[in-house]
GROMACS .gro file of N, CA, C and O in nm:
model
  352
    1MET      N    1  -5.152  -2.484  -2.921
    1MET     CA    2  -5.160  -2.509  -3.063
    1MET      C    3  -5.233  -2.391  -3.126
    1MET      O    4  -5.348  -2.367  -3.096
    2ASN      N    5  -5.165  -2.318  -3.213
    2ASN     CA    6  -5.222  -2.199  -3.274
    2ASN      C    7  -5.292  -2.227  -3.405
    2ASN      O    8  -5.369  -2.146  -3.452
    3ARG      N    9  -5.264  -2.338  -3.465
    3ARG     CA   10  -5.324  -2.369  -3.596
    3ARG      C   11  -5.468  -2.412  -3.579
    3ARG      O   12  -5.504  -2.482  -3.486
    4ARG      N   13  -5.550  -2.370  -3.673
    4ARG     CA   14  -5.691  -2.409  -3.676
    4ARG      C   15  -5.701  -2.539  -3.754
    4ARG      O   16  -5.667  -2.544  -3.873
    5LEU      N   17  -5.749  -2.643  -3.689
    5LEU     CA   18  -5.761  -2.774  -3.754
    5LEU      C   19  -5.903  -2.796  -3.803
    5LEU      O   20  -6.000  -2.754  -3.738
    6SER      N   21  -5.915  -2.865  -3.915
    6SER     CA   22  -6.046  -2.903  -3.966
    6SER      C   23  -6.108  -3.005  -3.870
    6SER      O   24  -6.040  -3.063  -3.786
    7LYS      N   25  -6.237  -3.025  -3.885
    7LYS     CA   26  -6.307  -3.125  -3.801
    7LYS      C   27  -6.245  -3.263  -3.817
    7LYS      O   28  -6.231  -3.337  -3.721
    8LYS      N   29  -6.208  -3.297  -3.940
    8LYS     CA   30  -6.149  -3.428  -3.965
    8LYS      C   31  -6.016  -3.442  -3.892
    8LYS      O   32  -5.987  -3.545  -3.831
    9HIS      N   33  -5.933  -3.337  -3.897
    9HIS     CA   34  -5.805  -3.341  -3.826
    9HIS      C   35  -5.827  -3.346  -3.675
    9HIS      O   36  -5.754  -3.415  -3.604
   10GLN      N   37  -5.928  -3.276  -3.626
   10GLN     CA   38  -5.959  -3.280  -3.483
   10GLN      C   39  -6.001  -3.420  -3.441
   10GLN      O   40  -5.961  -3.468  -3.334
   11ARG      N   41  -6.080  -3.487  -3.525
   11ARG     CA   42  -6.121  -3.625  -3.495
   11ARG      C   43  -6.000  -3.719  -3.496
   11ARG      O   44  -5.991  -3.810  -3.412
   12THR      N   45  -5.909  -3.698  -3.591
   12THR     CA   46  -5.788  -3.781  -3.597
   12THR      C   47  -5.704  -3.760  -3.471
   12THR      O   48  -5.656  -3.857  -3.411
   13LEU      N   49  -5.686  -3.636  -3.430
   13LEU     CA   50  -5.609  -3.605  -3.310
   13LEU      C   51  -5.674  -3.670  -3.188
   13LEU      O   52  -5.605  -3.731  -3.105
   14ALA      N   53  -5.806  -3.661  -3.178
   14ALA     CA   54  -5.878  -3.724  -3.066
   14ALA      C   55  -5.860  -3.875  -3.067
   14ALA      O   56  -5.842  -3.937  -2.962
   15ALA      N   57  -5.861  -3.935  -3.185
   15ALA     CA   58  -5.843  -4.081  -3.195
   15ALA      C   59  -5.703  -4.121  -3.151
   15ALA      O   60  -5.685  -4.221  -3.079
   16ILE      N   61  -5.602  -4.043  -3.190
   16ILE     CA   62  -5.464  -4.074  -3.152
   16ILE      C   63  -5.446  -4.065  -3.001
   16ILE      O   64  -5.376  -4.146  -2.941
   17PHE      N   65  -5.512  -3.967  -2.938
   17PHE     CA   66  -5.497  -3.947  -2.794
   17PHE      C   67  -5.601  -4.021  -2.712
   17PHE      O   68  -5.603  -4.008  -2.590
   18SER      N   69  -5.687  -4.100  -2.775
   18SER     CA   70  -5.790  -4.171  -2.699
   18SER      C   71  -5.726  -4.278  -2.611
   18SER      O   72  -5.619  -4.331  -2.641
   19THR      N   73  -5.793  -4.308  -2.501
   19THR     CA   74  -5.743  -4.409  -2.408
   19THR      C   75  -5.736  -4.545  -2.475
   19THR      O   76  -5.641  -4.619  -2.459
   20GLN      N   77  -5.839  -4.576  -2.552
   20GLN     CA   78  -5.845  -4.701  -2.627
   20GLN      C   79  -5.784  -4.676  -2.764
   20GLN      O   80  -5.844  -4.607  -2.846
   21VAL      N   81  -5.665  -4.729  -2.790
   21VAL     CA   82  -5.598  -4.705  -2.918
   21VAL      C   83  -5.679  -4.770  -3.029
   21VAL      O   84  -5.707  -4.889  -3.025
   22PRO      N   85  -5.722  -4.690  -3.129
   22PRO     CA   86  -5.807  -4.746  -3.236
   22PRO      C   87  -5.730  -4.842  -3.326
   22PRO      O   88  -5.609  -4.830  -3.342
   23ALA      N   89  -5.803  -4.937  -3.383
   23ALA     CA   90  -5.742  -5.035  -3.472
   23ALA      C   91  -5.775  -5.007  -3.617
   23ALA      O   92  -5.728  -5.078  -3.705
   24THR      N   93  -5.855  -4.906  -3.645
   24THR     CA   94  -5.900  -4.882  -3.783
   24THR      C   95  -5.871  -4.741  -3.832
   24THR      O   96  -5.940  -4.690  -3.919
   25LEU      N   97  -5.769  -4.676  -3.779
   25LEU     CA   98  -5.735  -4.540  -3.821
   25LEU      C   99  -5.643  -4.545  -3.943
   25LEU      O  100  -5.533  -4.599  -3.935
   26PRO      N  101  -5.689  -4.492  -4.057
   26PRO     CA  102  -5.604  -4.494  -4.176
   26PRO      C  103  -5.477  -4.411  -4.156
   26PRO      O  104  -5.482  -4.300  -4.104
   27TRP      N  105  -5.364  -4.464  -4.198
   27TRP     CA  106  -5.236  -4.396  -4.184
   27TRP      C  107  -5.236  -4.261  -4.255
   27TRP      O  108  -5.178  -4.165  -4.205
   28ARG      N  109  -5.302  -4.251  -4.369
   28ARG     CA  110  -5.302  -4.125  -4.445
   28ARG      C  111  -5.363  -4.011  -4.362
   28ARG      O  112  -5.325  -3.896  -4.378
   29ARG      N  113  -5.457  -4.043  -4.273
   29ARG     CA  114  -5.515  -3.939  -4.186
   29ARG      C  115  -5.413  -3.889  -4.084
   29ARG      O  116  -5.412  -3.771  -4.049
   30ILE      N  117  -5.327  -3.979  -4.036
   30ILE     CA  118  -5.222  -3.938  -3.942
   30ILE      C  119  -5.123  -3.846  -4.012
   30ILE      O  120  -5.087  -3.740  -3.961
   31GLU      N  121  -5.082  -3.885  -4.133
   31GLU     CA  122  -4.989  -3.800  -4.210
   31GLU      C  123  -5.053  -3.665  -4.242
   31GLU      O  124  -4.988  -3.561  -4.233
   32ALA      N  125  -5.180  -3.664  -4.277
   32ALA     CA  126  -5.250  -3.538  -4.307
   32ALA      C  127  -5.257  -3.449  -4.184
   32ALA      O  128  -5.241  -3.326  -4.194
   33LEU      N  129  -5.278  -3.508  -4.067
   33LEU     CA  130  -5.280  -3.431  -3.943
   33LEU      C  131  -5.144  -3.368  -3.917
   33LEU      O  132  -5.135  -3.250  -3.885
   34PHE      N  133  -5.037  -3.447  -3.931
   34PHE     CA  134  -4.902  -3.393  -3.912
   34PHE      C  135  -4.878  -3.274  -4.004
   34PHE      O  136  -4.827  -3.170  -3.960
   35THR      N  137  -4.917  -3.286  -4.129
   35THR     CA  138  -4.900  -3.177  -4.226
   35THR      C  139  -4.981  -3.055  -4.184
   35THR      O  140  -4.932  -2.941  -4.190
   36ALA      N  141  -5.104  -3.076  -4.141
   36ALA     CA  142  -5.190  -2.965  -4.098
   36ALA      C  143  -5.132  -2.893  -3.977
   36ALA      O  144  -5.152  -2.773  -3.960
   37LEU      N  145  -5.058  -2.966  -3.894
   37LEU     CA  146  -4.996  -2.907  -3.777
   37LEU      C  147  -4.866  -2.833  -3.811
   37LEU      O  148  -4.809  -2.766  -3.726
   38GLY      N  149  -4.820  -2.849  -3.935
   38GLY     CA  150  -4.699  -2.779  -3.979
   38GLY      C  151  -4.576  -2.866  -3.986
   38GLY      O  152  -4.464  -2.814  -4.002
   39ALA      N  153  -4.591  -2.996  -3.975
   39ALA     CA  154  -4.476  -3.086  -3.982
   39ALA      C  155  -4.422  -3.094  -4.124
   39ALA      O  156  -4.497  -3.085  -4.221
   40THR      N  157  -4.291  -3.113  -4.132
   40THR     CA  158  -4.230  -3.141  -4.262
   40THR      C  159  -4.207  -3.291  -4.270
   40THR      O  160  -4.190  -3.359  -4.169
   41LYS      N  161  -4.208  -3.342  -4.392
   41LYS     CA  162  -4.199  -3.487  -4.414
   41LYS      C  163  -4.081  -3.515  -4.506
   41LYS      O  164  -4.062  -3.448  -4.606
   42ASP      N  165  -4.001  -3.615  -4.469
   42ASP     CA  166  -3.889  -3.659  -4.551
   42ASP      C  167  -3.906  -3.808  -4.577
   42ASP      O  168  -3.899  -3.888  -4.483
   43GLU      N  169  -3.931  -3.840  -4.702
   43GLU     CA  170  -3.951  -3.980  -4.741
   43GLU      C  171  -3.817  -4.054  -4.735
   43GLU      O  172  -3.718  -4.008  -4.790
   44LYS      N  173  -3.815  -4.166  -4.670
   44LYS     CA  174  -3.696  -4.250  -4.662
   44LYS      C  175  -3.718  -4.374  -4.749
   44LYS      O  176  -3.819  -4.388  -4.815
   45SER      N  177  -3.623  -4.465  -4.744
   45SER     CA  178  -3.637  -4.587  -4.824
   45SER      C  179  -3.743  -4.677  -4.762
   45SER      O  180  -3.765  -4.676  -4.641
   46GLY      N  181  -3.811  -4.750  -4.846
   46GLY     CA  182  -3.914  -4.842  -4.798
   46GLY      C  183  -4.031  -4.768  -4.738
   46GLY      O  184  -4.081  -4.671  -4.794
   47SER      N  185  -4.073  -4.811  -4.620
   47SER     CA  186  -4.191  -4.753  -4.558
   47SER      C  187  -4.157  -4.645  -4.454
   47SER      O  188  -4.246  -4.592  -4.389
   48SER      N  189  -4.030  -4.611  -4.440
   48SER     CA  190  -3.988  -4.512  -4.340
   48SER      C  191  -4.018  -4.369  -4.385
   48SER      O  192  -3.993  -4.334  -4.500
   49VAL      N  193  -4.068  -4.291  -4.292
   49VAL     CA  194  -4.095  -4.149  -4.315
   49VAL      C  195  -4.048  -4.073  -4.192
   49VAL      O  196  -4.082  -4.111  -4.080
   50THR      N  197  -3.969  -3.968  -4.212
   50THR     CA  198  -3.925  -3.886  -4.100
   50THR      C  199  -4.004  -3.756  -4.100
   50THR      O  200  -4.016  -3.689  -4.203
   51PHE      N  201  -4.060  -3.723  -3.984
   51PHE     CA  202  -4.136  -3.601  -3.966
   51PHE      C  203  -4.060  -3.510  -3.871
   51PHE      O  204  -3.997  -3.558  -3.776
   52GLU      N  205  -4.070  -3.378  -3.894
   52GLU     CA  206  -4.012  -3.279  -3.804
   52GLU      C  207  -4.122  -3.180  -3.770
   52GLU      O  208  -4.191  -3.129  -3.858
   53LEU      N  209  -4.141  -3.158  -3.640
   53LEU     CA  210  -4.245  -3.067  -3.593
   53LEU      C  211  -4.198  -3.001  -3.464
   53LEU      O  212  -4.158  -3.071  -3.370
   54ASN      N  213  -4.199  -2.869  -3.462
   54ASN     CA  214  -4.159  -2.793  -3.344
   54ASN      C  215  -4.021  -2.834  -3.291
   54ASN      O  216  -4.000  -2.844  -3.171
   55GLY      N  217  -3.929  -2.862  -3.382
   55GLY     CA  218  -3.793  -2.897  -3.343
   55GLY      C  219  -3.773  -3.042  -3.302
   55GLY      O  220  -3.663  -3.082  -3.266
   56LYS      N  221  -3.876  -3.121  -3.307
   56LYS     CA  222  -3.867  -3.263  -3.271
   56LYS      C  223  -3.882  -3.347  -3.397
   56LYS      O  224  -3.957  -3.314  -3.487
   57THR      N  225  -3.809  -3.458  -3.402
   57THR     CA  226  -3.818  -3.546  -3.519
   57THR      C  227  -3.859  -3.686  -3.475
   57THR      O  228  -3.834  -3.728  -3.362
   58ALA      N  229  -3.920  -3.755  -3.569
   58ALA     CA  230  -3.957  -3.895  -3.547
   58ALA      C  231  -3.954  -3.966  -3.681
   58ALA      O  232  -4.001  -3.913  -3.782
   59THR      N  233  -3.897  -4.084  -3.682
   59THR     CA  234  -3.900  -4.169  -3.800
   59THR      C  235  -4.004  -4.277  -3.773
   59THR      O  236  -3.991  -4.356  -3.680
   60LEU      N  237  -4.110  -4.274  -3.854
   60LEU     CA  238  -4.220  -4.368  -3.838
   60LEU      C  239  -4.229  -4.455  -3.962
   60LEU      O  240  -4.172  -4.421  -4.067
   61HIS      N  241  -4.297  -4.565  -3.952
   61HIS     CA  242  -4.311  -4.658  -4.064
   61HIS      C  243  -4.456  -4.669  -4.105
   61HIS      O  244  -4.544  -4.691  -4.022
   62ARG      N  245  -4.479  -4.652  -4.233
   62ARG     CA  246  -4.614  -4.669  -4.286
   62ARG      C  247  -4.653  -4.817  -4.279
   62ARG      O  248  -4.569  -4.904  -4.300
   63PRO      N  249  -4.780  -4.842  -4.253
   63PRO     CA  250  -4.824  -4.982  -4.252
   63PRO      C  251  -4.829  -5.038  -4.395
   63PRO      O  252  -4.851  -4.963  -4.489
   64HIS      N  253  -4.804  -5.165  -4.405
   64HIS     CA  254  -4.817  -5.230  -4.535
   64HIS      C  255  -4.843  -5.377  -4.510
   64HIS      O  256  -4.790  -5.432  -4.414
   65PRO      N  257  -4.924  -5.443  -4.583
   65PRO     CA  258  -4.998  -5.395  -4.700
   65PRO      C  259  -5.128  -5.325  -4.662
   65PRO      O  260  -5.196  -5.270  -4.747
   66ARG      N  261  -5.162  -5.322  -4.533
   66ARG     CA  262  -5.287  -5.257  -4.490
   66ARG      C  263  -5.277  -5.106  -4.501
   66ARG      O  264  -5.168  -5.050  -4.502
   67LYS      N  265  -5.392  -5.039  -4.504
   67LYS     CA  266  -5.396  -4.893  -4.505
   67LYS      C  267  -5.411  -4.838  -4.365
   67LYS      O  268  -5.377  -4.723  -4.338
   68GLU      N  269  -5.463  -4.920  -4.273
   68GLU     CA  270  -5.484  -4.877  -4.136
   68GLU      C  271  -5.354  -4.890  -4.057
   68GLU      O  272  -5.279  -4.986  -4.074
   69ALA      N  273  -5.333  -4.793  -3.970
   69ALA     CA  274  -5.215  -4.796  -3.884
   69ALA      C  275  -5.232  -4.904  -3.778
   69ALA      O  276  -5.342  -4.926  -3.727
   70ASN      N  277  -5.123  -4.970  -3.746
   70ASN     CA  278  -5.124  -5.064  -3.634
   70ASN      C  279  -5.126  -4.986  -3.504
   70ASN      O  280  -5.089  -4.869  -3.500
   71ARG      N  281  -5.166  -5.051  -3.398
   71ARG     CA  282  -5.176  -4.981  -3.269
   71ARG      C  283  -5.042  -4.922  -3.225
   71ARG      O  284  -5.037  -4.811  -3.174
   72TYR      N  285  -4.932  -4.996  -3.247
   72TYR     CA  286  -4.802  -4.943  -3.206
   72TYR      C  287  -4.766  -4.819  -3.288
   72TYR      O  288  -4.699  -4.727  -3.237
   73GLN      N  289  -4.810  -4.812  -3.414
   73GLN     CA  290  -4.782  -4.695  -3.496
   73GLN      C  291  -4.859  -4.573  -3.446
   73GLN      O  292  -4.809  -4.461  -3.448
   74ILE      N  293  -4.980  -4.596  -3.398
   74ILE     CA  294  -5.060  -4.486  -3.342
   74ILE      C  295  -4.998  -4.440  -3.211
   74ILE      O  296  -4.988  -4.319  -3.185
   75ARG      N  297  -4.949  -4.533  -3.129
   75ARG     CA  298  -4.881  -4.494  -3.005
   75ARG      C  299  -4.754  -4.415  -3.036
   75ARG      O  300  -4.723  -4.316  -2.969
   76ASP      N  301  -4.680  -4.457  -3.140
   76ASP     CA  302  -4.560  -4.383  -3.180
   76ASP      C  303  -4.596  -4.242  -3.227
   76ASP      O  304  -4.525  -4.145  -3.196
   77ALA      N  305  -4.706  -4.229  -3.301
   77ALA     CA  306  -4.752  -4.097  -3.347
   77ALA      C  307  -4.790  -4.011  -3.226
   77ALA      O  308  -4.757  -3.892  -3.222
   78ARG      N  309  -4.857  -4.069  -3.127
   78ARG     CA  310  -4.895  -3.996  -3.006
   78ARG      C  311  -4.770  -3.947  -2.932
   78ARG      O  312  -4.763  -3.832  -2.889
   79ASP      N  313  -4.671  -4.035  -2.918
   79ASP     CA  314  -4.548  -3.997  -2.849
   79ASP      C  315  -4.478  -3.882  -2.920
   79ASP      O  316  -4.429  -3.789  -2.857
   80PHE      N  317  -4.475  -3.887  -3.053
   80PHE     CA  318  -4.414  -3.780  -3.132
   80PHE      C  319  -4.488  -3.649  -3.110
   80PHE      O  320  -4.426  -3.544  -3.086
   81LEU      N  321  -4.619  -3.653  -3.115
   81LEU     CA  322  -4.698  -3.531  -3.095
   81LEU      C  323  -4.675  -3.474  -2.955
   81LEU      O  324  -4.661  -3.352  -2.938
   82LYS      N  325  -4.671  -3.559  -2.855
   82LYS     CA  326  -4.646  -3.513  -2.719
   82LYS      C  327  -4.511  -3.444  -2.708
   82LYS      O  328  -4.499  -3.337  -2.648
   83ARG      N  329  -4.408  -3.506  -2.766
   83ARG     CA  330  -4.274  -3.447  -2.760
   83ARG      C  331  -4.270  -3.313  -2.833
   83ARG      O  332  -4.195  -3.223  -2.795
   84ALA      N  333  -4.353  -3.298  -2.937
   84ALA     CA  334  -4.360  -3.174  -3.014
   84ALA      C  335  -4.450  -3.070  -2.947
   84ALA      O  336  -4.469  -2.962  -3.001
   85GLY      N  337  -4.508  -3.105  -2.834
   85GLY     CA  338  -4.591  -3.010  -2.760
   85GLY      C  339  -4.735  -3.004  -2.805
   85GLY      O  340  -4.808  -2.911  -2.773
   86ILE      N  341  -4.781  -3.106  -2.877
   86ILE     CA  342  -4.920  -3.111  -2.925
   86ILE      C  343  -4.998  -3.204  -2.833
   86ILE      O  344  -4.961  -3.318  -2.810
   87THR      N  345  -5.107  -3.152  -2.780
   87THR     CA  346  -5.197  -3.231  -2.697
   87THR      C  347  -5.341  -3.198  -2.736
   87THR      O  348  -5.364  -3.111  -2.819
   88LEU      N  349  -5.434  -3.266  -2.672
   88LEU     CA  350  -5.574  -3.234  -2.696
   88LEU      C  351  -5.599  -3.102  -2.628
   88LEU      O  352  -5.666  -3.019  -2.652
   0.00000   0.00000   0.00000
């Protein structure tokens, strides 16, 4: 990973890759991390958002009505980052 991440983005990345999937990670921090890593975002209908990073795509769903991502959404974000070649 060549991009320099802020401390906040580094903490978000660490939370996504932690062994214990967090239950209180705000979704907006995940989206901000993707953007900081260079991902492009395509808003879909409803809560769907498609991200493209390093030639890999993922369609993820924003949580609603909560602001925090559900555990499965964090696991999906981790899987997307791994496929895009992003690790700790």
